[in-house]
Short mmCIF file of C-alpha atoms and ligand atoms in Angstrom, two decimals:
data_model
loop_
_atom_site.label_atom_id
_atom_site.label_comp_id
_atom_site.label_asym_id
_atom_site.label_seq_id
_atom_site.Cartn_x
_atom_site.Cartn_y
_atom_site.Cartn_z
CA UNK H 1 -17.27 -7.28 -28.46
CA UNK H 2 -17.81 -9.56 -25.15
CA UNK H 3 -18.24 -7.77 -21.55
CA UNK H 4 -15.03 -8.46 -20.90
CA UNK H 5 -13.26 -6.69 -23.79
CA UNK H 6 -15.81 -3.65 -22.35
CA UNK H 7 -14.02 -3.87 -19.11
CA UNK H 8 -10.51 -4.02 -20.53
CA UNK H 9 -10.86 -1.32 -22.91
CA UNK H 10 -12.43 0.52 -19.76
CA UNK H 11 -9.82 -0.24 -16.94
CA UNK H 12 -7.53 1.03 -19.80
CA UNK H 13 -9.20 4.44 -20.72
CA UNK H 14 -9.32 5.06 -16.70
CA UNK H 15 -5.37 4.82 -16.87
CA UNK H 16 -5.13 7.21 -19.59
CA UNK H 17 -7.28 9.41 -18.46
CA UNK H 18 -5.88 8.96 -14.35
CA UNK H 19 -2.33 10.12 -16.60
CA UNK H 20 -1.13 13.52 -16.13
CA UNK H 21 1.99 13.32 -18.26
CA UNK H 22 4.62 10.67 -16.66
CA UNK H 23 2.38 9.83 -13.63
CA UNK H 24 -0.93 9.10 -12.76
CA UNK H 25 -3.05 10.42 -9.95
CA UNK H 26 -4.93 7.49 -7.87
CA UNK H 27 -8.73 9.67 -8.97
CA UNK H 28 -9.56 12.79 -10.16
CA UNK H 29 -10.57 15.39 -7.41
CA UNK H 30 -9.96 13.34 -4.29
CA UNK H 31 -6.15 12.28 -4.76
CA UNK H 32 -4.67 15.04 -7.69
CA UNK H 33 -0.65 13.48 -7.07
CA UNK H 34 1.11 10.71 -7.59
CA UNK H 35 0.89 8.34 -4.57
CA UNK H 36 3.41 5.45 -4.23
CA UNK H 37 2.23 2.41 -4.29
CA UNK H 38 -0.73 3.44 -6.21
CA UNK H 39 1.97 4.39 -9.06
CA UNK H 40 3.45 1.32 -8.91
CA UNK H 41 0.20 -0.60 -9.31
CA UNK H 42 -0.48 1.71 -12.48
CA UNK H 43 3.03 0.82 -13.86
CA UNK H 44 1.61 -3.27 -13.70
CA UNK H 45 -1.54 -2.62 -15.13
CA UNK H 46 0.52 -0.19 -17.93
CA UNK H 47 2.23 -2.68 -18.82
CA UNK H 48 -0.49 -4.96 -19.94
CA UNK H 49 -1.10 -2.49 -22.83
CA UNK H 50 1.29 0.15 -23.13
CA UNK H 51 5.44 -0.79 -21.48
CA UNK H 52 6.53 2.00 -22.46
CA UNK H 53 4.35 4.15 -20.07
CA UNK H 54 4.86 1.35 -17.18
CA UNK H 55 8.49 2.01 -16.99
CA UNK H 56 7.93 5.65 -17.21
CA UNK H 57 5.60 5.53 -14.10
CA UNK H 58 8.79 3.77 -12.19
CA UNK H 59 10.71 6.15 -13.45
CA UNK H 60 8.67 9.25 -12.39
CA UNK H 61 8.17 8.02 -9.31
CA UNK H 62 12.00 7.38 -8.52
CA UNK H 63 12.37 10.96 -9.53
CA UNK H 64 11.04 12.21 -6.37
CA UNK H 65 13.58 9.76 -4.60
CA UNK H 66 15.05 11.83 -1.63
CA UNK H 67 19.23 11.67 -1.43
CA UNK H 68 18.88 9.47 1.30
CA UNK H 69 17.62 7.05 -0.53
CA UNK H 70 13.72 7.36 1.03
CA UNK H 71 11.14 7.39 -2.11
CA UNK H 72 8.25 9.89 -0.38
CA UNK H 73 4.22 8.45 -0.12
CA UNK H 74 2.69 11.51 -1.98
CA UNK H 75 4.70 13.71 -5.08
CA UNK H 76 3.32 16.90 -5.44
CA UNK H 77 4.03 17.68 -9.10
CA UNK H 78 2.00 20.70 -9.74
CA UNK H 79 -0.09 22.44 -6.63
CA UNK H 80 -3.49 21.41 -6.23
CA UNK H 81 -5.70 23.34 -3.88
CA UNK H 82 -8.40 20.44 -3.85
CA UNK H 83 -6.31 18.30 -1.45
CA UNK H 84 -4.95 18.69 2.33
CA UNK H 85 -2.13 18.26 3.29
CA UNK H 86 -0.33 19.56 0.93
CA UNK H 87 3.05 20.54 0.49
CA UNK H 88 3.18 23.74 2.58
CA UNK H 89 2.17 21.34 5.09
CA UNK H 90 4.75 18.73 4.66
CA UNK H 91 7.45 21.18 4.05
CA UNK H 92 10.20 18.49 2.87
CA UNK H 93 13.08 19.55 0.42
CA UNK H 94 13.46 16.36 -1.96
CA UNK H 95 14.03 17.05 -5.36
CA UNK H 96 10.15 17.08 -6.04
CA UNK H 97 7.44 18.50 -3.40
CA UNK H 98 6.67 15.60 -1.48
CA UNK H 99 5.30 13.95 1.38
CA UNK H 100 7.73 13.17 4.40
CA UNK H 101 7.20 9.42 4.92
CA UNK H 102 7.10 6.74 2.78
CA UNK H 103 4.40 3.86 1.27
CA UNK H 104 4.18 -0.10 1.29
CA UNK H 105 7.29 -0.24 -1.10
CA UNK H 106 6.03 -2.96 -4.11
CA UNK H 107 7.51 -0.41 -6.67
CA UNK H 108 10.64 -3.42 -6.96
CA UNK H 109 7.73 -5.63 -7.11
CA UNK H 110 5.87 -4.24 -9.80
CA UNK H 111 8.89 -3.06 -11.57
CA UNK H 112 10.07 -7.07 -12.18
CA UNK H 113 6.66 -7.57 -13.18
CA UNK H 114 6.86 -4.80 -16.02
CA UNK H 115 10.41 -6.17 -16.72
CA UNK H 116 9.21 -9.55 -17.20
CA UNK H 117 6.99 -8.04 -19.85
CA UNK H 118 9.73 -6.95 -21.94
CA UNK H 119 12.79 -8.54 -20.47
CA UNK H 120 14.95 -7.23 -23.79
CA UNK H 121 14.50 -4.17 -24.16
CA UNK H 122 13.84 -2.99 -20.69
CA UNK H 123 17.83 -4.36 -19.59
CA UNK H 124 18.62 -0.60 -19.47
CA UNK H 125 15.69 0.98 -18.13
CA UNK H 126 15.53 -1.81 -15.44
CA UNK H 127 19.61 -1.61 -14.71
CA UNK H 128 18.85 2.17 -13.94
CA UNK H 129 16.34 1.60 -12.09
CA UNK H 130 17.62 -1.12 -9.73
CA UNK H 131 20.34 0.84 -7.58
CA UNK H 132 17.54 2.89 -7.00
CA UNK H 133 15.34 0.83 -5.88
CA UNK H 134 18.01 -0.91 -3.91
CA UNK H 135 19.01 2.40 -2.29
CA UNK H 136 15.44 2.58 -0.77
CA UNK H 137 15.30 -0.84 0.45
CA UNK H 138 18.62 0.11 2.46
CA UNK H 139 16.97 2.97 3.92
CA UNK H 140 14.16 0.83 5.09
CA UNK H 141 16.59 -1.27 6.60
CA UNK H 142 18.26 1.71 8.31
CA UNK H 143 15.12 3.02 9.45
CA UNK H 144 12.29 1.02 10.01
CA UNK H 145 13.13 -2.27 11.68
CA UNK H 146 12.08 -3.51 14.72
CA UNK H 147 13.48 -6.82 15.76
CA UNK H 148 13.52 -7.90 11.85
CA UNK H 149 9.85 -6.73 11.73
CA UNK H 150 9.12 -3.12 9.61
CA UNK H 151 7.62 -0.67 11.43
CA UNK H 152 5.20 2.38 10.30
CA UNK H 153 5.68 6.03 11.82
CA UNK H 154 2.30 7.05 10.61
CA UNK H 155 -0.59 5.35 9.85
CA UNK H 156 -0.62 6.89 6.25
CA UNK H 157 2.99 5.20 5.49
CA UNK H 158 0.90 1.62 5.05
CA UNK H 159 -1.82 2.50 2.81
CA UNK H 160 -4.48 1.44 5.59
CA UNK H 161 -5.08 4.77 7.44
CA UNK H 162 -7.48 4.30 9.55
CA UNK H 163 -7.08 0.40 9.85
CA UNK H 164 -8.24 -0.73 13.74
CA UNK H 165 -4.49 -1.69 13.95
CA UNK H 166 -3.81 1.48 15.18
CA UNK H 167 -6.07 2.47 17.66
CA UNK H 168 -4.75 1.67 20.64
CA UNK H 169 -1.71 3.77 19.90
CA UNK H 170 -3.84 6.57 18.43
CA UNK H 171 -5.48 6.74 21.48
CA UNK H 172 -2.73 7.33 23.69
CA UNK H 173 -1.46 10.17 21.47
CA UNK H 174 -2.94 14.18 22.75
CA UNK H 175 -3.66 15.75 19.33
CA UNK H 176 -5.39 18.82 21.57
CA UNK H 177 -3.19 20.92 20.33
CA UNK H 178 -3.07 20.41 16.59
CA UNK H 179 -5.15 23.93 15.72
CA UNK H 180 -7.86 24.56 12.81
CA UNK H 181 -7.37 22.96 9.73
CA UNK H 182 -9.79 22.26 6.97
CA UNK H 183 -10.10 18.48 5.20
CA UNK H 184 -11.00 18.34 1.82
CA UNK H 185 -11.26 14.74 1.19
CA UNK H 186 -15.23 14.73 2.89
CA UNK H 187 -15.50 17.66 0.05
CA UNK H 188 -15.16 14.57 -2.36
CA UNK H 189 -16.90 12.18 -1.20
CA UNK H 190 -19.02 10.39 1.38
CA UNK H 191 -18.06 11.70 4.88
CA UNK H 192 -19.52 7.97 6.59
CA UNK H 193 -16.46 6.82 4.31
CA UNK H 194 -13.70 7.99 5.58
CA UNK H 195 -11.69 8.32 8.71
CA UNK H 196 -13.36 10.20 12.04
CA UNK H 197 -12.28 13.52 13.11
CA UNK H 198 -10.43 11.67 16.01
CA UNK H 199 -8.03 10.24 13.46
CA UNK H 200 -7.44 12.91 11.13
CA UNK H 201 -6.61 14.87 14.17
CA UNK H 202 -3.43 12.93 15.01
CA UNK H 203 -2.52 12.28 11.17
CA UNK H 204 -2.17 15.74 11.06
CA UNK H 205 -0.31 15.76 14.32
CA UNK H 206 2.38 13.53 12.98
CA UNK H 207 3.17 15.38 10.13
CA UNK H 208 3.73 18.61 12.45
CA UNK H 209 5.98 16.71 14.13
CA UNK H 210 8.07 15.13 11.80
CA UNK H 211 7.68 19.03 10.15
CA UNK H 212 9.24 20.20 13.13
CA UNK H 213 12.19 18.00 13.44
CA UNK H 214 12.77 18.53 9.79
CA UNK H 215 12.24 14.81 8.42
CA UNK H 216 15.23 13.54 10.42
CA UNK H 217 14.65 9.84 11.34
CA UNK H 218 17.16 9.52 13.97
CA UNK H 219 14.71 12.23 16.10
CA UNK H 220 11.94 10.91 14.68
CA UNK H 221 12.04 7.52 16.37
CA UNK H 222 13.64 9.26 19.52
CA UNK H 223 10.73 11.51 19.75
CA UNK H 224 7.62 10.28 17.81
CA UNK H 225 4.49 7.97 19.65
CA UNK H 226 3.47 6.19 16.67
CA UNK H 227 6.11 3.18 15.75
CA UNK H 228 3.72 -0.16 15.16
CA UNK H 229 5.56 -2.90 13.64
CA UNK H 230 3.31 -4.06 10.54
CA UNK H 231 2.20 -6.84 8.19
CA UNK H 232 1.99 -4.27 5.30
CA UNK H 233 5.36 -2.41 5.30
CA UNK H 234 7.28 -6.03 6.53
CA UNK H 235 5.00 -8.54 4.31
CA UNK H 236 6.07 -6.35 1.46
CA UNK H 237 9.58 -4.91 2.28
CA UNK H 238 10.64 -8.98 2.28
CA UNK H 239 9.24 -9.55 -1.40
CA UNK H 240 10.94 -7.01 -2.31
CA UNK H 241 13.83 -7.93 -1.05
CA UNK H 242 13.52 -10.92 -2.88
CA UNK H 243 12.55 -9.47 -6.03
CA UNK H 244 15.81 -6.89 -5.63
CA UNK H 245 17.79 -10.36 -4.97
CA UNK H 246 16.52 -11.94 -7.99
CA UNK H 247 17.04 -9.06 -10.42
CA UNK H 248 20.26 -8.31 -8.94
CA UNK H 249 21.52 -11.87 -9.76
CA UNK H 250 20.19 -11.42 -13.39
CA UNK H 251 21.92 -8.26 -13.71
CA UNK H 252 25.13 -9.90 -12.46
CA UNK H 253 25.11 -8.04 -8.95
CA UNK H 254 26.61 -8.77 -5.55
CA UNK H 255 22.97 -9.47 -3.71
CA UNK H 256 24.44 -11.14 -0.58
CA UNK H 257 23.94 -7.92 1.49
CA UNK H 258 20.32 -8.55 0.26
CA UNK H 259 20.42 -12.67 1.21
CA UNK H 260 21.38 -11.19 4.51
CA UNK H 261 18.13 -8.91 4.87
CA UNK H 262 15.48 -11.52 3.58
CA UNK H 263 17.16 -13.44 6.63
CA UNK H 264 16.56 -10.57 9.08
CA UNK H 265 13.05 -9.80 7.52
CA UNK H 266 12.06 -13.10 7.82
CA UNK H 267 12.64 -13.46 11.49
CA UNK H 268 11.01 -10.19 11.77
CA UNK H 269 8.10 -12.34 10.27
CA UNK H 270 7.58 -14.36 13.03
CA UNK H 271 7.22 -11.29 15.45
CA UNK H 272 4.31 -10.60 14.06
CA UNK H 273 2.21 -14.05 14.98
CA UNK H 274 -0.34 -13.16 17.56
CA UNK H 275 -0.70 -16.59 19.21
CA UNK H 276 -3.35 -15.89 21.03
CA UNK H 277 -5.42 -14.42 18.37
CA UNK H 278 -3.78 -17.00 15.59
CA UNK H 279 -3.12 -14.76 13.07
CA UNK H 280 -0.74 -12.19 11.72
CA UNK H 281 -1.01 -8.66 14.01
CA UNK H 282 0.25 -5.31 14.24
CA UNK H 283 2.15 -4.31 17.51
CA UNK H 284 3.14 -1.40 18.75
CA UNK H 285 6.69 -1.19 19.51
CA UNK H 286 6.83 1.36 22.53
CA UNK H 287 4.49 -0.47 24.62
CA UNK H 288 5.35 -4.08 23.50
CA UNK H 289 1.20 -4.30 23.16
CA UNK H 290 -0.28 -6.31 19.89
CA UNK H 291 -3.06 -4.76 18.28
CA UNK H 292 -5.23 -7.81 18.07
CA UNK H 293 -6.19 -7.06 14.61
CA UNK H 294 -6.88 -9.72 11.54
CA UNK H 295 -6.58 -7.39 8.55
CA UNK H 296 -6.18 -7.81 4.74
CA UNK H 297 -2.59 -7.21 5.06
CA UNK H 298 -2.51 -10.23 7.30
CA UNK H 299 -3.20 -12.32 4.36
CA UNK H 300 -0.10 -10.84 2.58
CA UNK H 301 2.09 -13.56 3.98
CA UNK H 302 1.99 -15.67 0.96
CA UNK H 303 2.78 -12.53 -1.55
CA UNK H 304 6.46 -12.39 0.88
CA UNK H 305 7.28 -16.27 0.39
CA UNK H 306 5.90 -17.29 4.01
CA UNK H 307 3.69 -20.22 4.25
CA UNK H 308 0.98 -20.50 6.95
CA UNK H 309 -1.93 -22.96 7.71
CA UNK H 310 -3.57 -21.05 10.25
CA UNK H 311 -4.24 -18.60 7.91
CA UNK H 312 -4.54 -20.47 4.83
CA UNK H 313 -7.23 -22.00 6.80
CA UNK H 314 -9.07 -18.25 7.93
CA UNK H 315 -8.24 -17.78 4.51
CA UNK H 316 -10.95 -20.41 2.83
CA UNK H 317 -13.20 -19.61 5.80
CA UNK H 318 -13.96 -16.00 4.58
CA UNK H 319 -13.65 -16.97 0.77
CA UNK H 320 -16.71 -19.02 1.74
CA UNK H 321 -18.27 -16.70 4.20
CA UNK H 322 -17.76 -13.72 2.61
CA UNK H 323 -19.74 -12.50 -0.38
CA UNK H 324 -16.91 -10.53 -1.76
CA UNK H 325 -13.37 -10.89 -0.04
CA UNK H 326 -11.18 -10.54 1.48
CA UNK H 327 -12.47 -7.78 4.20
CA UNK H 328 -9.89 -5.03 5.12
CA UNK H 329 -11.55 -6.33 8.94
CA UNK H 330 -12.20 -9.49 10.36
CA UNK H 331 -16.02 -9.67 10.07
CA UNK H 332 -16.28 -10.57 13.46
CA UNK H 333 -14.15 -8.22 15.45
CA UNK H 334 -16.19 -5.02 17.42
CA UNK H 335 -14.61 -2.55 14.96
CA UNK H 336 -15.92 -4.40 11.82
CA UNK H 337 -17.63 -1.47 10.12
CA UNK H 338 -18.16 -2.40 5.96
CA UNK H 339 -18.08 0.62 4.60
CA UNK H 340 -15.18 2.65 6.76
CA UNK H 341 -12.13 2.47 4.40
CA UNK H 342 -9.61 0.31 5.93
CA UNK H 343 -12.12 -0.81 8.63
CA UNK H 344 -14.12 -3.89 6.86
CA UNK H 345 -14.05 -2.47 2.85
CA UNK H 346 -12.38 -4.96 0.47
CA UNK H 347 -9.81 -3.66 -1.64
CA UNK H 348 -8.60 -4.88 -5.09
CA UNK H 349 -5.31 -4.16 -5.27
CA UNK H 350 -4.31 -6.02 -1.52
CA UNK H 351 -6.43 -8.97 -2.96
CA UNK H 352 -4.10 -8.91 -6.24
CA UNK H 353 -1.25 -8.85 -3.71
CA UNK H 354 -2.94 -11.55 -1.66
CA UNK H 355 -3.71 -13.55 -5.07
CA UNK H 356 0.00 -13.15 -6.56
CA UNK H 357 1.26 -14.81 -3.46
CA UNK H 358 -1.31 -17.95 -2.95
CA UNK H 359 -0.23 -18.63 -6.38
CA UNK H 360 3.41 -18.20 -6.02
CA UNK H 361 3.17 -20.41 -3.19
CA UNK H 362 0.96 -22.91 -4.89
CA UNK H 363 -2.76 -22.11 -3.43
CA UNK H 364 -4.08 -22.75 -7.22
CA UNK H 365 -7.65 -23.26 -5.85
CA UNK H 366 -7.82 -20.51 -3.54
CA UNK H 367 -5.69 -18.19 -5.85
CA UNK H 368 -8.37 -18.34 -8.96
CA UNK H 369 -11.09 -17.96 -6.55
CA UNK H 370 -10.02 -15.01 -4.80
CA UNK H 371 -9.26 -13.62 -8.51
CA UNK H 372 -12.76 -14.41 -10.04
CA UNK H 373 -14.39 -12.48 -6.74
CA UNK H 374 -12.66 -9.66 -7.43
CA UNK H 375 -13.27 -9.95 -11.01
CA UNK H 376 -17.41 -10.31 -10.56
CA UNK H 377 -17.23 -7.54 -8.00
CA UNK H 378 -15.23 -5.11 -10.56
CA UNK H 379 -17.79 -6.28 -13.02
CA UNK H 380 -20.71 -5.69 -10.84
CA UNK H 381 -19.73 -2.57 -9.11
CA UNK H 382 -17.36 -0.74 -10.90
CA UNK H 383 -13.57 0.42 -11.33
CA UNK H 384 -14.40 1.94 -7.82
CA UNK H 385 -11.69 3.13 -5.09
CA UNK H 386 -12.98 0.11 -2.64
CA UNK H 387 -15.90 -1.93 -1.83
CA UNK H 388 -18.59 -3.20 0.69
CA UNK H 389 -17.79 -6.44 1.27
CA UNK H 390 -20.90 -8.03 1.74
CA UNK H 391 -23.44 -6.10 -0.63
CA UNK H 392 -20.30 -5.52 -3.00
CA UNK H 393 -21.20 -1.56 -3.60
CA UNK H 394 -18.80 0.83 -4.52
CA UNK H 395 -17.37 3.30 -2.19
CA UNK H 396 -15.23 6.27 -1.85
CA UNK H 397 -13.38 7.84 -5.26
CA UNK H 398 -14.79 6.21 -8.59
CA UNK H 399 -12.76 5.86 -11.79
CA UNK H 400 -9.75 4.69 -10.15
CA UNK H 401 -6.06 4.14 -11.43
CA UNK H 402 -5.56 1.01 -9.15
CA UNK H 403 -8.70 -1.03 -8.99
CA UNK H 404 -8.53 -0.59 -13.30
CA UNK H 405 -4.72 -1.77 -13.05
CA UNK H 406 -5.82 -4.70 -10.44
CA UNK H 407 -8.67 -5.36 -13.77
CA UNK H 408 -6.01 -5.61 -16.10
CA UNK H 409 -3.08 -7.53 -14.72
CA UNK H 410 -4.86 -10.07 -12.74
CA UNK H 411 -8.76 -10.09 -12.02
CA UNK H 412 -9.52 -9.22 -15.79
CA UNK H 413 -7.35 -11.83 -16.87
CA UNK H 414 -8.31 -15.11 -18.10
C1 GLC A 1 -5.63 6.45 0.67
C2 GLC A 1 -5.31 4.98 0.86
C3 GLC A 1 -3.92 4.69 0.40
C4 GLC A 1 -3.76 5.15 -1.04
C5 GLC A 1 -4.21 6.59 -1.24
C6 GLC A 1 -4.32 6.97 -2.70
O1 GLC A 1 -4.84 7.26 1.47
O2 GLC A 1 -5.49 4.61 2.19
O3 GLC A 1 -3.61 3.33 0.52
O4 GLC A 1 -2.46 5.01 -1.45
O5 GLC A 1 -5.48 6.79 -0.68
O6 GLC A 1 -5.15 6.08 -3.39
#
């Protein structure tokens, strides 16, 4: 047996053992739900080795799908007092306990992915699944645009909590009054890790509010401070818009509704170019400000169909620079800090996301070498929740369902 047959049968016995019966939690211990896009990753890397169980991840996840059409961040399927906030906190009345906002939605992504696997047999699974899907694209739509651009209502709802993109919003907000509460995530694992005090502070006081005006989105944007228009949620919302439009054509659907969107997304694209700092940005939509930030999820243009030389070029820069890219932080800014979660770590599943779309868009060069990085640093370091990205060592949760599905469907491969 070679290494790599090691790794694959490894990344594999991490999903089965991340399964708890329909759906897979992100780790043991420091995530015990099912988490969004994490899910959705799982269902690609399932699919490599087992279809059946990728579809079923969809479909468990779709489960939880509020009538509104909103599919929630976090599903709490069975209590688990190892994690905060849970759903006493949340307090939201979709069909499953859940979370009240949402995650970067590549579920329609993923799911065409799985399809593609087994494009026969899945006709009815995926013709079930895709007014679903649809449904929560519309509610994104509904909910979440600024001038064509998606927009976040808590930093949590993009996957990159504590990402420098949102600190000069954060620090406008007064969390004084959020009371005692006690985190258990720095019960899991390395407290240097993870976000400050000063953060979790106003995550928590986001999810009182949106508690207290009962999850409805109309008072939500009247009344919340935290709307930043993102790369994440619009990078992502646009492929899979065009993902919805190309399996709604092959399923003999009426997508020009959808044409329509991919229009309005994609001049929401272009109010996210920070000329001044030349690169994809965040900015926050009550005071007009940008963020100034360079993040991984600035590098997702590609993965939505939108072609860019400034940042193809920052692109090759830090695949050369950069032992093990691509950074969560540009290497140079003040808040650069390598081992902070979304503050410098390199993550495996946005490089997948970043890979997918050099090569959809024809970066062939840059593409394979972003995929062999991640592949020597899985090797190296481990199936681990994300990485330093210039000594490569593991940080935060180990074992986990993601960075095993990123091994499988693309860095393990070839
Ligand atoms: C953290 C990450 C988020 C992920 C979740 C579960 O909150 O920031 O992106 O979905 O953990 O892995």
């Amino acid at each position: 047996m070679t290494s790599e047959n090691t790794l694959t049968d490894q990344a594999q016995q991490i999903l089965i053992d991340n399964d708890r019966g329909g759906y897979t939690v992100p780790t043991a211990g420091l995530y015990p739900y099912q988490w969004n896009w994490d899910s959705a990753v799982a269902a690609f890397g399932f699919a490599q080795f087992d279809v059946e169980r990728a579809w079923v991840e969809l479909e468990t996840l779709f489960q939880g799908q509020w009538a509104d059409g909103m599919v929630p961040h976090i599903l709490f399927h069975k209590n688990d007092p190892g994690y905060f906030p849970g759903p006493d906190v949340w307090a939201c009345e979709g069909p499953i306990p859940s979370s009240g906002i949402i995650q970067p939605p590549i579920a329609a992504t993923m799911a065409r992915f799985v399809w593609e696997q087994d494009r026969e047999m899945g006709q009815a699974r995926m013709a079930v699944l895709y007014p679903k899907m649809l449904a929560w694209h519309n509610w994104i739509m509904r909910w979440r645009l600024h001038m064509g651009a998606v927009c976040t209502t808590h930093p949590w709802e993009t996957g990159r909590d504590n990402a420098p993109d949102w600190d000069k919003t954060m620090a406008r907000m007064d969390a004084s009054d959020v009371g005692e509460y006690t985190r258990r995530d720095t019960a899991h694992v390395n407290s240097e890790d993870r976000p400050t005090k000063f953060d979790y502070d106003r995550y928590i006081k986001l999810v009182q509010l949106g508690r207290r005006l009962k999850w409805d989105q109309a008072a939500m944007m009247a009344e919340s401070p935290f709307r930043v228009a993102d790369p994440t949620m619009t990078f992502t919302t646009l492929r899979a818009a065009r993902d919805l439009h190309a399996v709604g054509e092959a399923l003999g659907k009426d997508v020009s509704q959808i044409a329509a969107d991919i229009k309005r997304l994609e001049a929401g694209v272009s109010t996210l170019w920070n000329k001044d700092l030349g690169g994809f940005d965040s900015r926050d939509v009550h005071s007009g400000e940008w963020a100034g930030c360079v993040s991984n999820a600035s590098y997702l243009c590609w993965f939505a169909g939108v072609e860019n030389p400034a940042m193809l070029a920052r692109l090759r820069d830090v695949l050369e620079r950069v032992p093990y890219p691509v950074p969560s932080n540009d290497p140079d800014a003040e808040t650069f800090d390598a081992r902070r979660y979304w503050r410098g770590p390199t993550w495996a599943i946005v490089n997948m996301l970043i890979g997918l779309g050099l090569k959809d868009m024809g970066h062939e060069k840059e593409a394979q070498a972003l995929a062999k990085k991640t592949a020597d640093l899985i090797a190296e370091h481990g199936f681990a929740e994300y990485f330093d990205p210039f000594s490569g060592d593991a940080a935060g949760g180990g074992s986990f369902t993601w960075t095993a599905a990123v091994w499988l469907a693309w860095a393990g491969r070839d």
